C-alpha cells in the first residue's frame, strides 16, 4: 500500500514583524492621546478663570477627556491582543521551522521506501516482510507528524480568531466607552507611580521582580501611559523597553513634525526631532534583521532620551536581544558622540557582532551601542580638534558617564533571562575613560573589558583596578596619537593602559599610517572591516582570548613628540618625492598643524621642554 | 450669570495647551491612519482595518474639537482684552480733565494728584520736532472707544 506523504504546515500568514509594526502604530497613537489628555487636564482649564464661559470650557474638556479615555481604553485592549498575537506568532514561526524540517525528512524516507518497494524482489518473503514492517513504522510516524502539522494549522487559525475577536471587541466608540468603564481596567497612572518609585530606589532587580508580576493588560496600559519611564528603566525586559521607546519616538515625530509644519518648533524641539528621526532611520536600516526562528525584529531601542544633555540626546540600541543572548557587548564611543552619532556606531557594532557570532559556536550575540552620556561635544564651544577636546574636556563627563553606564549595565543584568550572559564593555577614546570610571567608581558588572584608542584610564593605576587579572584587553595603534596622551606622558585623563607595567592584555592592532595627515584617522580605525583590532575584539566578545603583544616600554615605541616629528618628516619627504597628492606646502602645513597641536597639548605639563 | 474672574495670561496659556494637544492628536490620527501592519492574514488585516478606521475618525474629530477649543480660548482672551480696554477708555473719559493723562496703578492705588492745569489747551504743545502744529479742538470723551490690541492684564 502506498504511503501518504505528510503535508507541510500552512504558510505563516502574518509575520511577527508585521504584527509588531501594527502594534507600534496603535501604541504610539495611544501615547499621543494620553499625552494630550494629561496636558489638557493639568493646564487646559485654568483655576484663575471663572464665569459661564469658563464653566463651558471646563465642560468641553470633560467631554473631550471622556472621549480620549474611551479611545485609550480601546487602544490598551487592542495592544494587549496584538502583543499576545505577536508572541504567539513567534512561537508558531519557531514551531513551523521545526515541522517543515521534520516533514521534509519523513517524506524523504517515504520516497526512499517507495523506491525500495519498487526495486524489491516480490518473491523474497523476508524482504517483503521487512518492507511491511517499515511501512507500518512510517505510517505511524506520518500519522503522528500529520497530527502535529494539523495542530499547528489549528493553532494559527485560533491565534487569528483570537486577535480578530479582540479587535472587533473595541472597534466602535461605544465599545471603547464600555472598556473605559470596565471594573478591572488597569490603572496606568497608579502603575506608573509604582514603577517610578522602584526606579528611584536604584534597584533594577526590584524593578524586574515587580515587572514580572504585571498582567499583559497592565503592561500595555503602562507602556502607553508612560513610555519614557518604561523605555529607560533598567530591569524592564528589553523587548518592552524597545516597544516603549519606539512608542515615544513615533509619538515625538508625529507631534514635532506637526509643530514644525505649523512653524512653532523651538531650537530644543528641532534638535529633539532630529534625534528622533535619526533613531527611526537607524532602526529602519535594520528592519530586515529578523530572527529566522521567531520572525522577531532584532534591533532594540534600549534608551531613548532625545531631549537629554541640552539636546545632544541619549540613546542606546542593540542588535540582538541582550536578555536572551549568550554573549553581550556594550560599546561606549568617545568625543563628540551624541544621539545623531548612532548610525555609524551601530554599523561598527554590526561588524563586531557578525565576527563574534562566527567565533562562538551555537552561542548567540547581542551588541549594544550606548550613547547616553554627555560626551564632550562641539556644542560646548569646542572645535572638532581632538587636542582641544582632550585639554578642555577633563574627566568630569567621563565620571558622570561612568555612573550612568554602570547603571545601564546593572539594568541589563537584571533583565537578563536564563544563565547569566557573558558581558563585555568596550570603550573607545574618551569612552574608554568613561568605562574606566564606571569600573573604578561604580563597580561595573561586566566579565571582560576592552579599551581601544584610550587617552587614559581615569583613576585606575593598574589593570586590576579595573578588572580581575586577565580580563582587561587593550588595543592601541602605534601611530594613534591619542593613545600617547596617557601617563607616563601628559596623563590628564589617566594612565595609558597599553603600557606594559599597567598590566593589561594588549592585543595586536594595525599600526596605522605613518603620514602625519593620517594620524587622527588611525584613531578611528579600530572597527574597520578586516582589521586585526576588530578580530581581537570579536575574540573577547566571544569569550576567547586574543593573541597578546608586548605592552609599551620606554624606548619600544614612539612617544607623541617623536611620532609627530617623525611622521611630519616622512610625510614631507614622501609627498615631495611623489609630488602628486599634496604639494610640499600642504604637507608643511599639516606637519605644522599637528606639531602645534601637540605642543599645545604638551604645554600643559611641558613634556617637550 | 455667575461671577467672572478672567486671568488673561492663564487663558492664553490654556489656549496654547489646547493647541499643542490638538497638534499631538492630529499627528496621532495620521500615524494610525498610516499603520497597516502589512502583510497580515487577510481576515486579521480586515479586522485591524475596521478597528483602525473607526478610531481614526474619532481621534481626528477629537483633534478638530481640541483645535476649535484652542481658538475659542484665544477668542475669549481677545474679547476680555477688548472689553477691558473699552471699559478703561470709557471710565477714563468720565474722569475730570486734569486726571486724563494719569496712569493706572497696577496695585489698584488711587490716581496721583492732578497737576494744576488750566484745562484743555486750545493749542496743544508742539511736537518734539518743533514743527508748527495746526490748532486742534479737544477730542473730549470718546463715546465709542476703539478696542486696543494690547492685553488687558
XYZ file of C-alpha atoms in Angstrom:
762
model
C 0.000 0.000 0.000
C 1.374 3.372 -0.988
C 2.164 5.593 1.919
C 0.688 9.077 2.070
C 3.107 11.928 2.368
C 2.721 14.304 5.269
C 1.534 17.735 4.189
C 3.588 20.759 5.080
C 2.101 23.270 7.537
C 0.253 26.239 6.070
C 2.303 29.334 5.374
C 2.630 31.691 8.304
C 0.081 34.267 7.221
C 1.211 37.081 9.500
C 4.814 37.699 10.458
C 5.836 38.808 13.911
C 7.400 41.933 12.429
C 4.104 42.874 10.750
C 2.156 42.416 13.968
C 4.779 44.392 15.880
C 4.560 47.203 13.350
C 0.777 47.418 13.692
C 1.094 47.341 17.462
C 3.661 50.150 17.407
C 1.325 52.354 15.390
C -1.594 51.783 17.749
C 0.586 52.215 20.817
C 2.111 55.472 19.545
C -1.339 56.835 18.787
C -2.483 55.855 22.264
C 0.530 57.537 23.819
C -0.202 60.768 21.956
C -3.792 60.677 23.178
C -2.629 60.041 26.718
C -0.214 62.983 26.487
C -2.903 65.272 25.114
C -5.356 64.260 27.790
C -2.809 64.771 30.543
C -1.659 68.193 29.364
C -5.230 69.420 28.977
C -6.143 68.066 32.410
C -3.240 69.795 34.136
C -3.171 73.136 32.315
C -6.151 73.315 29.994
C -8.707 74.652 32.468
C -7.089 77.486 34.460
C -8.346 77.917 38.016
C -7.939 81.683 37.738
C -10.744 81.841 35.193
C -14.326 81.697 36.428
C -17.679 82.501 34.976
C -20.057 80.940 32.479
C -17.505 80.806 29.696
C -15.028 79.120 31.991
C -17.663 76.598 33.036
C -18.483 75.880 29.408
C -14.790 75.357 28.661
C -14.464 73.014 31.628
C -17.469 71.047 30.412
C -15.923 70.855 26.981
C -12.743 69.468 28.483
C -14.663 66.888 30.485
C -16.463 65.698 27.377
C -13.289 65.569 25.310
C -11.396 63.869 28.096
C -14.061 61.166 28.259
C -13.726 60.583 24.535
C -9.949 60.287 24.808
C -10.339 57.983 27.784
C -12.603 55.700 25.776
C -10.128 55.686 22.918
C -7.243 54.932 25.323
C -9.140 52.034 26.854
C -9.858 50.644 23.405
C -6.228 51.019 22.383
C -4.953 49.268 25.505
C -7.239 46.338 24.701
C -6.084 46.333 21.076
C -2.406 46.481 22.010
C -2.895 43.687 24.533
C -4.384 41.340 21.947
C -1.893 42.366 19.262
C 1.014 41.817 21.641
C -0.309 38.376 22.518
C -0.770 37.666 18.826
C 2.829 38.700 18.182
C 4.088 36.378 20.926
C 2.050 33.526 19.509
C 3.350 34.214 16.018
C 6.922 33.964 17.259
C 6.184 30.585 18.785
C 4.319 29.470 15.684
C 7.213 30.572 13.498
C 9.698 28.594 15.505
C 7.454 25.514 15.594
C 6.830 25.781 11.869
C 10.541 25.738 11.042
C 10.860 22.543 13.064
C 7.795 20.984 11.430
C 8.929 21.808 7.900
C 12.218 20.114 8.602
C 10.581 17.025 10.110
C 8.057 16.742 7.272
C 10.783 17.004 4.647
C 12.862 14.389 6.396
C 9.983 11.940 6.830
C 8.684 12.421 3.303
C 12.198 11.765 2.082
C 12.251 8.474 3.943
C 8.861 7.586 2.437
C 10.285 8.332 -1.021
C 13.157 6.000 -0.252
C 10.729 3.384 0.978
C 8.709 3.599 -2.233
C 11.862 3.232 -4.276
C 12.871 0.256 -2.201
C 9.453 -1.310 -2.723
C 9.674 -0.798 -6.460
C 13.104 -2.369 -6.556
C 12.312 -5.216 -4.201
C 12.054 -8.860 -5.086
C 8.378 -9.728 -4.730
C 9.255 -13.349 -4.176
C 11.608 -12.606 -1.334
C 9.311 -13.140 1.611
C 11.829 -11.920 4.155
C 12.456 -8.718 2.262
C 8.734 -8.164 1.786
C 8.116 -8.739 5.476
C 10.772 -6.124 6.325
C 9.141 -3.675 3.925
C 5.764 -4.242 5.535
C 7.298 -3.532 8.899
C 8.936 -0.375 7.558
C 5.650 0.672 6.062
C 3.867 0.288 9.374
C 6.523 2.269 11.177
C 6.500 5.032 8.573
C 2.726 5.190 8.614
C 2.723 5.523 12.381
C 5.291 8.298 12.218
C 3.427 10.025 9.403
C 0.164 9.913 11.301
C 1.751 11.445 14.378
C 3.545 14.092 12.377
C 0.446 14.955 10.390
C -1.344 15.418 13.702
C 1.358 17.883 14.739
C 1.011 19.738 11.442
C -2.762 19.845 11.782
C -2.404 21.110 15.319
C -0.096 23.841 14.105
C -2.588 24.848 11.427
C -5.345 24.965 14.001
C -3.179 26.993 16.345
C -2.533 29.548 13.651
C -6.242 29.735 12.903
C -7.017 30.030 16.599
C -4.476 32.821 17.085
C -6.030 34.719 14.209
C -9.539 34.287 15.552
C -8.415 35.461 18.978
C -6.864 38.660 17.703
C -9.802 39.302 15.379
C -12.255 38.906 18.247
C -10.138 41.186 20.395
C -10.025 43.907 17.767
C -13.705 43.557 16.978
C -14.460 43.988 20.680
C -13.212 47.564 20.606
C -13.795 48.761 17.083
C -16.578 51.203 17.885
C -16.641 54.256 20.108
C -19.377 52.675 22.236
C -17.180 49.646 22.860
C -14.341 51.965 23.822
C -16.608 53.649 26.348
C -17.538 50.271 27.718
C -13.875 49.298 28.026
C -13.165 52.564 29.827
C -15.741 51.805 32.491
C -14.771 48.165 32.963
C -14.231 47.452 36.671
C -10.988 45.551 36.116
C -9.412 48.204 33.943
C -5.682 48.679 34.594
C -4.869 51.915 36.434
C -1.939 53.128 34.339
C -1.232 56.236 36.418
C -1.004 54.244 39.639
C 1.228 51.663 37.974
C 3.478 54.434 36.684
C 3.828 55.806 40.205
C 4.801 52.401 41.486
C 7.352 51.899 38.736
C 8.819 55.355 39.314
C 9.352 54.505 42.971
C 11.126 51.284 42.032
C 13.316 53.113 39.538
C 14.135 55.828 42.067
C 15.234 53.189 44.550
C 18.085 52.372 42.156
C 17.495 48.639 42.308
C 16.840 47.207 38.818
C 16.429 43.719 40.286
C 13.444 45.039 42.241
C 12.097 46.567 39.037
C 12.447 43.211 37.269
C 10.671 41.384 40.104
C 7.832 43.890 40.167
C 7.518 43.832 36.403
C 7.207 40.060 36.253
C 4.008 40.308 38.305
C 2.172 42.538 35.826
C -0.615 41.235 33.616
C -0.412 41.748 29.838
C -3.108 44.419 30.022
C -1.247 46.246 32.788
C 1.900 46.168 30.659
C 0.028 47.543 27.651
C -1.586 50.297 29.718
C 1.665 51.272 31.394
C 3.691 51.381 28.192
C 1.049 53.522 26.525
C 0.739 55.845 29.514
C 4.436 56.282 30.389
C 6.668 55.070 27.572
C 9.556 57.340 28.579
C 9.600 55.862 32.063
C 9.245 52.256 30.924
C 11.656 52.535 27.995
C 14.558 53.797 30.067
C 14.006 51.739 33.214
C 16.714 49.191 33.978
C 15.224 45.813 34.840
C 12.316 46.095 32.397
C 12.593 43.401 29.687
C 14.461 44.648 26.614
C 11.559 43.797 24.308
C 9.268 46.025 26.334
C 11.849 48.807 26.570
C 12.117 48.675 22.803
C 8.331 48.845 22.387
C 8.100 51.755 24.810
C 10.948 53.700 23.250
C 9.627 53.177 19.746
C 6.292 54.459 21.010
C 7.914 57.613 22.390
C 9.942 58.056 19.236
C 6.990 57.761 16.878
C 4.838 59.963 19.063
C 7.598 62.596 19.215
C 7.978 62.543 15.461
C 4.221 62.957 14.983
C 3.968 65.842 17.408
C 7.160 67.660 16.477
C 6.553 67.307 12.755
C 3.178 68.934 13.239
C 4.823 71.709 15.245
C 7.427 72.163 12.552
C 4.760 72.365 9.875
C 2.990 74.983 11.977
C 6.226 76.969 12.303
C 6.213 76.557 16.092
C 9.354 74.493 16.645
C 11.804 75.740 19.295
C 15.555 75.145 18.961
C 15.464 72.335 21.514
C 12.487 70.747 19.782
C 14.297 70.955 16.456
C 17.224 69.052 17.958
C 14.807 66.610 19.568
C 13.115 65.959 16.238
C 16.483 65.406 14.590
C 17.406 62.879 17.285
C 14.065 61.099 16.947
C 14.334 60.892 13.177
C 17.896 59.650 13.412
C 16.830 56.887 15.798
C 13.958 55.951 13.482
C 16.212 55.906 10.410
C 18.765 53.717 12.170
C 16.058 51.291 13.266
C 14.730 51.266 9.709
C 18.211 50.311 8.476
C 17.869 47.106 10.483
C 14.175 46.376 9.966
C 15.067 43.311 7.928
C 17.251 41.946 10.693
C 14.808 39.228 11.651
C 15.359 36.264 13.914
C 14.962 33.343 11.492
C 13.244 31.246 14.140
C 10.841 33.665 15.721
C 10.454 36.243 12.987
C 11.099 38.925 15.593
C 12.992 42.068 14.617
C 16.440 42.047 16.178
C 17.019 45.779 16.612
C 16.131 47.001 20.102
C 15.933 50.637 21.132
C 17.002 50.356 24.766
C 17.407 54.027 25.631
C 15.619 56.964 24.041
C 16.038 60.395 25.599
C 16.015 62.865 22.710
C 15.972 65.966 24.905
C 18.776 64.901 27.253
C 22.052 66.789 27.610
C 20.758 70.067 26.208
C 19.507 68.407 23.063
C 22.546 66.227 22.318
C 20.246 63.397 23.311
C 20.766 59.986 24.878
C 20.227 56.747 23.012
C 21.169 53.068 23.085
C 20.389 50.420 20.518
C 21.113 46.724 20.476
C 21.454 44.353 17.580
C 20.269 41.063 19.027
C 18.180 40.639 22.149
C 20.501 41.283 25.107
C 18.137 39.498 27.506
C 18.445 36.186 25.700
C 21.892 36.428 24.058
C 24.732 34.366 25.485
C 27.404 36.962 24.706
C 26.528 40.628 25.145
C 28.726 43.599 24.485
C 28.084 47.267 25.064
C 30.149 49.892 23.319
C 30.764 53.403 24.631
C 32.047 55.768 21.941
C 34.003 58.888 22.734
C 34.373 62.551 21.862
C 31.537 64.305 20.027
C 29.228 61.323 20.421
C 25.578 62.282 20.624
C 22.261 60.777 19.625
C 22.796 61.556 15.952
C 26.047 59.540 16.045
C 24.016 56.365 16.476
C 24.030 55.092 12.916
C 27.787 54.927 12.325
C 28.444 53.382 15.713
C 25.763 50.737 15.197
C 27.444 49.838 11.912
C 30.669 49.234 13.825
C 28.794 47.090 16.322
C 27.202 45.153 13.492
C 30.617 44.261 12.076
C 31.808 43.218 15.515
C 28.686 41.178 16.166
C 28.907 39.292 12.886
C 32.520 38.423 13.536
C 31.913 37.355 17.133
C 28.931 35.287 16.044
C 31.226 33.265 13.827
C 33.577 32.546 16.698
C 31.322 31.360 19.498
C 29.660 28.274 18.036
C 25.994 28.000 18.899
C 26.072 30.890 21.308
C 24.120 34.000 20.352
C 25.468 37.554 20.396
C 23.939 40.955 21.114
C 25.872 44.175 20.517
C 24.711 47.394 22.143
C 25.712 50.901 21.165
C 25.350 53.071 24.253
C 25.418 56.863 23.853
C 23.642 58.016 26.973
C 26.193 60.322 28.498
C 27.187 63.889 27.890
C 30.275 63.289 25.794
C 32.292 66.444 25.167
C 30.862 67.947 22.014
C 31.230 70.818 19.646
C 28.042 72.274 21.050
C 30.053 73.433 24.017
C 32.212 75.762 22.013
C 34.940 73.272 21.319
C 36.300 72.719 17.858
C 36.486 69.272 16.299
C 40.177 69.182 17.008
C 40.774 66.228 19.314
C 43.554 68.028 21.082
C 41.161 70.740 22.111
C 38.742 68.195 23.443
C 41.296 66.371 25.461
C 42.557 69.541 27.012
C 39.184 71.093 27.707
C 37.078 68.030 28.449
C 38.789 66.801 31.595
C 37.417 63.766 33.421
C 34.145 65.227 34.706
C 31.960 63.951 31.907
C 33.673 60.573 31.995
C 32.944 60.362 35.698
C 29.258 61.209 35.222
C 29.021 58.990 32.166
C 30.673 56.132 34.038
C 27.952 56.198 36.651
C 25.230 56.198 34.000
C 26.904 53.359 32.113
C 27.271 51.213 35.230
C 23.572 51.764 35.984
C 22.679 50.788 32.441
C 24.663 47.556 32.691
C 23.021 46.786 36.044
C 19.670 47.139 34.287
C 20.739 44.796 31.514
C 21.903 42.261 34.092
C 18.566 42.480 35.877
C 16.520 41.823 32.742
C 18.793 39.009 31.583
C 16.928 35.733 31.095
C 18.346 32.277 31.601
C 22.007 31.757 32.505
C 23.958 34.976 33.037
C 25.269 36.356 29.777
C 28.978 36.861 29.227
C 29.137 40.675 29.174
C 31.933 42.723 27.601
C 32.235 46.505 27.907
C 34.115 48.309 25.163
C 35.235 51.914 25.388
C 36.826 53.913 22.604
C 38.794 57.141 23.079
C 37.043 59.278 25.718
C 34.576 56.402 26.034
C 37.429 54.267 27.398
C 37.919 56.829 30.155
C 34.162 56.697 30.794
C 34.164 52.897 31.008
C 37.182 53.064 33.318
C 35.304 55.356 35.677
C 32.322 53.010 35.560
C 34.631 50.297 36.876
C 36.642 52.224 39.442
C 33.820 54.374 40.810
C 30.679 52.310 40.257
C 31.532 48.599 40.391
C 30.745 47.938 36.739
C 29.281 44.435 36.438
C 30.994 43.080 33.342
C 33.066 39.986 32.714
C 35.558 41.498 30.284
C 36.591 44.981 29.306
C 38.173 46.314 26.129
C 39.780 49.746 25.932
C 40.745 50.990 22.477
C 42.365 54.227 21.412
C 42.490 55.203 25.071
C 43.784 58.607 26.170
C 43.725 57.428 29.789
C 42.042 55.202 32.333
C 40.805 57.795 34.784
C 41.820 56.996 38.311
C 42.940 53.421 37.594
C 46.665 52.950 38.148
C 46.800 49.312 37.101
C 44.692 46.829 35.161
C 43.442 45.181 38.323
C 41.922 48.484 39.438
C 39.524 47.955 36.544
C 39.066 44.217 36.140
C 40.263 40.957 37.657
C 43.559 39.664 36.317
C 43.342 38.678 32.639
C 40.039 40.369 31.867
C 41.219 43.775 30.677
C 42.093 43.919 26.976
C 43.712 46.907 25.328
C 44.111 47.922 21.707
C 46.367 50.866 20.918
C 47.634 51.550 17.424
C 51.286 52.508 17.391
C 50.541 55.589 15.338
C 47.360 56.672 17.110
C 48.466 59.886 18.816
C 45.534 59.876 21.241
C 46.866 56.701 22.849
C 50.113 58.512 23.566
C 48.467 61.088 25.800
C 48.059 58.873 28.867
C 50.545 58.680 31.679
C 53.577 58.451 31.578
C 53.029 61.220 29.001
C 50.552 64.039 29.653
C 48.217 61.922 31.719
C 45.339 64.376 32.060
C 42.830 61.569 31.538
C 44.821 58.943 33.427
C 47.230 56.150 32.580
C 47.969 54.754 29.148
C 46.612 51.197 29.513
C 48.923 49.942 26.746
C 51.956 50.448 28.969
C 53.457 47.110 29.954
C 53.557 47.980 33.624
C 49.823 48.732 33.625
C 49.262 45.006 33.370
C 46.532 44.712 30.753
C 46.372 42.123 27.990
C 47.399 44.126 24.929
C 46.234 42.721 21.601
C 47.565 43.378 18.150
C 46.327 46.423 16.279
C 47.340 47.565 12.825
C 49.857 50.327 13.498
C 48.157 52.732 11.095
C 49.533 55.126 8.546
C 52.732 56.976 9.368
C 51.707 60.016 7.359
C 51.155 62.980 9.579
C 47.889 63.848 7.907
C 46.523 60.360 8.716
C 47.358 60.251 12.405
C 43.840 61.023 13.582
C 42.363 58.648 11.037
C 44.396 55.981 12.799
C 42.441 56.842 15.935
C 39.136 55.941 14.332
C 40.174 52.749 12.534
C 39.735 50.139 15.254
C 36.429 48.836 13.883
C 37.496 48.812 10.243
C 36.422 45.772 8.247
C 39.136 43.139 8.230
C 41.279 44.905 10.828
C 43.239 42.934 13.394
C 41.692 45.019 16.171
C 38.150 44.119 15.121
C 39.094 40.453 15.067
C 40.680 40.671 18.500
C 37.638 42.416 19.975
C 35.397 39.744 18.466
C 37.516 37.156 20.276
C 36.911 38.891 23.574
C 33.170 39.276 22.941
C 33.001 35.575 22.087
C 34.686 34.697 25.358
C 38.034 33.882 23.832
C 41.455 35.366 24.400
C 43.108 37.200 21.521
C 46.824 36.879 20.897
C 48.843 39.079 23.179
C 51.535 41.503 22.100
C 54.075 43.295 24.246
C 52.972 46.321 26.150
C 54.735 49.622 25.716
C 58.011 50.146 27.478
C 60.316 53.111 27.336
C 62.180 53.005 24.037
C 59.953 50.353 22.484
C 57.533 52.809 20.904
C 57.408 56.306 19.545
C 56.289 58.852 22.057
C 53.987 61.641 20.980
C 56.709 64.138 20.118
C 58.725 61.542 18.218
C 55.649 60.441 16.281
C 54.669 63.959 15.335
C 58.138 64.980 14.205
C 58.916 61.662 12.549
C 55.645 61.387 10.644
C 55.937 65.001 9.538
C 59.374 64.457 8.151
C 58.457 61.207 6.459
C 55.271 62.664 5.008
C 57.093 65.691 3.722
C 59.731 63.610 2.037
C 57.215 61.202 0.647
C 54.947 63.858 -0.720
C 57.734 65.871 -2.207
C 59.030 62.700 -3.756
C 55.615 61.746 -5.108
C 54.696 65.278 -5.961
C 51.154 64.192 -6.697
C 48.640 64.202 -3.873
C 49.966 67.029 -1.816
C 52.181 69.932 -2.541
C 55.127 70.472 -0.309
C 53.370 73.483 1.170
C 50.335 71.448 2.178
C 52.495 68.847 3.819
C 54.369 71.521 5.660
C 51.057 72.996 6.776
C 49.818 69.638 8.016
C 53.044 68.961 9.824
C 53.000 72.386 11.353
C 49.380 71.996 12.410
C 49.986 68.685 14.093
C 53.111 69.928 15.720
C 51.309 72.989 17.042
C 48.541 70.885 18.499
C 50.999 68.519 20.041
C 52.859 71.411 21.551
C 49.634 72.943 22.788
C 48.697 69.724 24.456
C 52.168 69.237 25.777
C 52.438 72.731 27.149
C 50.035 71.637 29.820
C 52.731 69.754 31.567
C 55.585 70.933 29.405
C 56.706 67.478 28.318
C 58.625 68.928 25.415
C 60.606 71.421 27.432
C -24.672 84.936 35.232
C -22.066 83.785 37.758
C -19.230 85.968 38.976
C -16.471 86.444 36.454
C -12.745 86.289 37.007
C -10.560 86.302 33.940
C -6.792 85.910 34.085
C -5.823 86.844 30.549
C -2.412 85.177 30.746
C -3.886 81.963 32.084
C -6.482 81.842 29.332
C -3.928 82.384 26.570
C -1.637 79.799 28.172
C -4.531 77.340 28.216
C -5.175 78.103 24.559
C -1.571 77.124 23.806
C -2.015 73.885 25.756
C -5.114 73.000 23.749
C -3.355 73.956 20.549
C -0.439 71.690 21.468
C -2.821 68.881 22.354
C -4.575 69.333 19.023
C -1.197 69.083 17.270
C -0.442 65.873 19.132
C -3.828 64.393 18.291
C -3.546 65.494 14.697
C -0.227 63.656 14.390
C -1.757 60.699 16.219
C -4.653 60.056 13.862
C -2.348 60.461 10.873
C 0.017 57.913 12.418
C -2.847 55.493 12.999
C -4.186 56.032 9.517
C -0.803 55.123 8.066
C -0.452 51.976 10.171
C -1.112 48.908 8.082
C 0.929 46.156 9.651
C 1.109 44.546 6.231
C 1.480 41.769 5.422
C -1.122 40.216 7.651
C -3.549 37.362 7.179
C -6.474 38.802 5.178
C -9.039 38.262 7.922
C -6.761 39.779 10.552
C -5.965 42.689 8.255
C -9.666 43.318 7.725
C -10.374 43.351 11.447
C -7.438 45.638 12.037
C -8.586 47.994 9.317
C -12.080 48.231 10.784
C -10.634 48.967 14.197
C -8.198 51.474 12.766
C -10.662 53.449 10.682
C -13.204 53.702 13.480
C -10.639 55.252 15.764
C -9.004 57.366 13.080
C -12.352 59.066 12.641
C -12.806 59.507 16.374
C -9.309 60.817 17.101
C -9.489 63.104 14.091
C -12.748 64.529 15.378
C -11.320 64.996 18.860
C -8.299 66.749 17.325
C -10.571 69.086 15.393
C -12.584 69.815 18.519
C -9.436 70.492 20.528
C -8.227 72.898 17.865
C -11.578 74.667 17.850
C -11.423 74.874 21.626
C -7.960 76.414 21.444
C -9.282 79.003 19.041
C -12.303 79.748 21.204
C -9.991 80.305 24.158
C -7.953 82.689 22.031
C -11.179 84.445 21.084
C -12.230 84.631 24.714
C -8.902 86.140 25.695
C -9.146 88.679 22.892
C -12.707 89.566 23.863
C -11.811 90.016 27.539
C -8.952 92.218 26.435
C -11.199 94.226 24.178
C -13.882 94.650 26.828
C -11.309 95.643 29.397
C -9.784 98.199 27.073
C -13.167 99.641 26.124
C -14.160 99.929 29.777
C -10.873 101.598 30.547
C -11.357 104.149 27.785
C -14.901 104.838 28.814
C -14.162 105.204 32.503
C -11.197 107.388 31.789
C -13.390 109.616 29.687
C -15.552 110.214 32.751
C -12.670 111.470 34.835
C -12.038 115.157 35.351
C -9.852 116.545 32.647
C -6.933 117.034 34.962
C -6.798 113.217 35.515
C -6.959 112.267 31.845
C -3.261 111.587 31.495
C -2.862 109.756 34.784
C -1.633 106.180 34.642
C -3.348 103.215 36.177
C -1.679 101.894 39.294
C -1.335 98.146 38.755
C -1.756 97.647 42.510
C -5.087 99.410 42.463
C -3.999 102.563 44.312
C -5.712 105.904 43.767
C -4.582 108.012 40.853
C -1.888 110.574 41.592
C -2.950 114.057 42.485
C -3.563 116.133 39.420
C -1.094 118.732 38.360
C -2.733 122.148 38.388
C -3.834 122.812 34.882
C -5.884 125.466 33.238
C -7.840 122.793 31.435
C -7.942 121.886 27.830
C -5.469 123.846 25.873
C -6.762 125.378 22.681
C -3.346 124.876 21.238
C -1.584 121.643 22.257
C 2.176 121.818 22.740
C 4.121 121.499 19.537
C 5.595 118.096 18.575
C 9.172 117.389 19.514
C 10.431 118.213 16.051
C 9.172 121.745 16.702
C 7.121 121.741 13.551
C 4.315 124.260 13.980
C 1.095 122.378 14.503
C -2.340 123.258 13.401
C -4.524 124.003 16.421
C -6.918 121.155 17.097
C -10.100 121.127 19.116
C -10.063 118.950 22.179
C -11.359 115.475 21.334
C -13.153 115.242 24.647
C -14.520 111.948 25.836
C -14.951 109.363 23.113
C -18.391 107.766 23.138
C -17.181 104.680 21.272
C -13.589 103.969 22.093
C -11.884 101.678 19.656
C -10.528 98.408 21.095
C -6.856 98.284 21.901
C -4.787 95.387 20.658
C -2.899 95.291 23.924
C -3.628 92.785 26.617
C -5.886 93.734 29.458
C -3.847 92.421 32.312
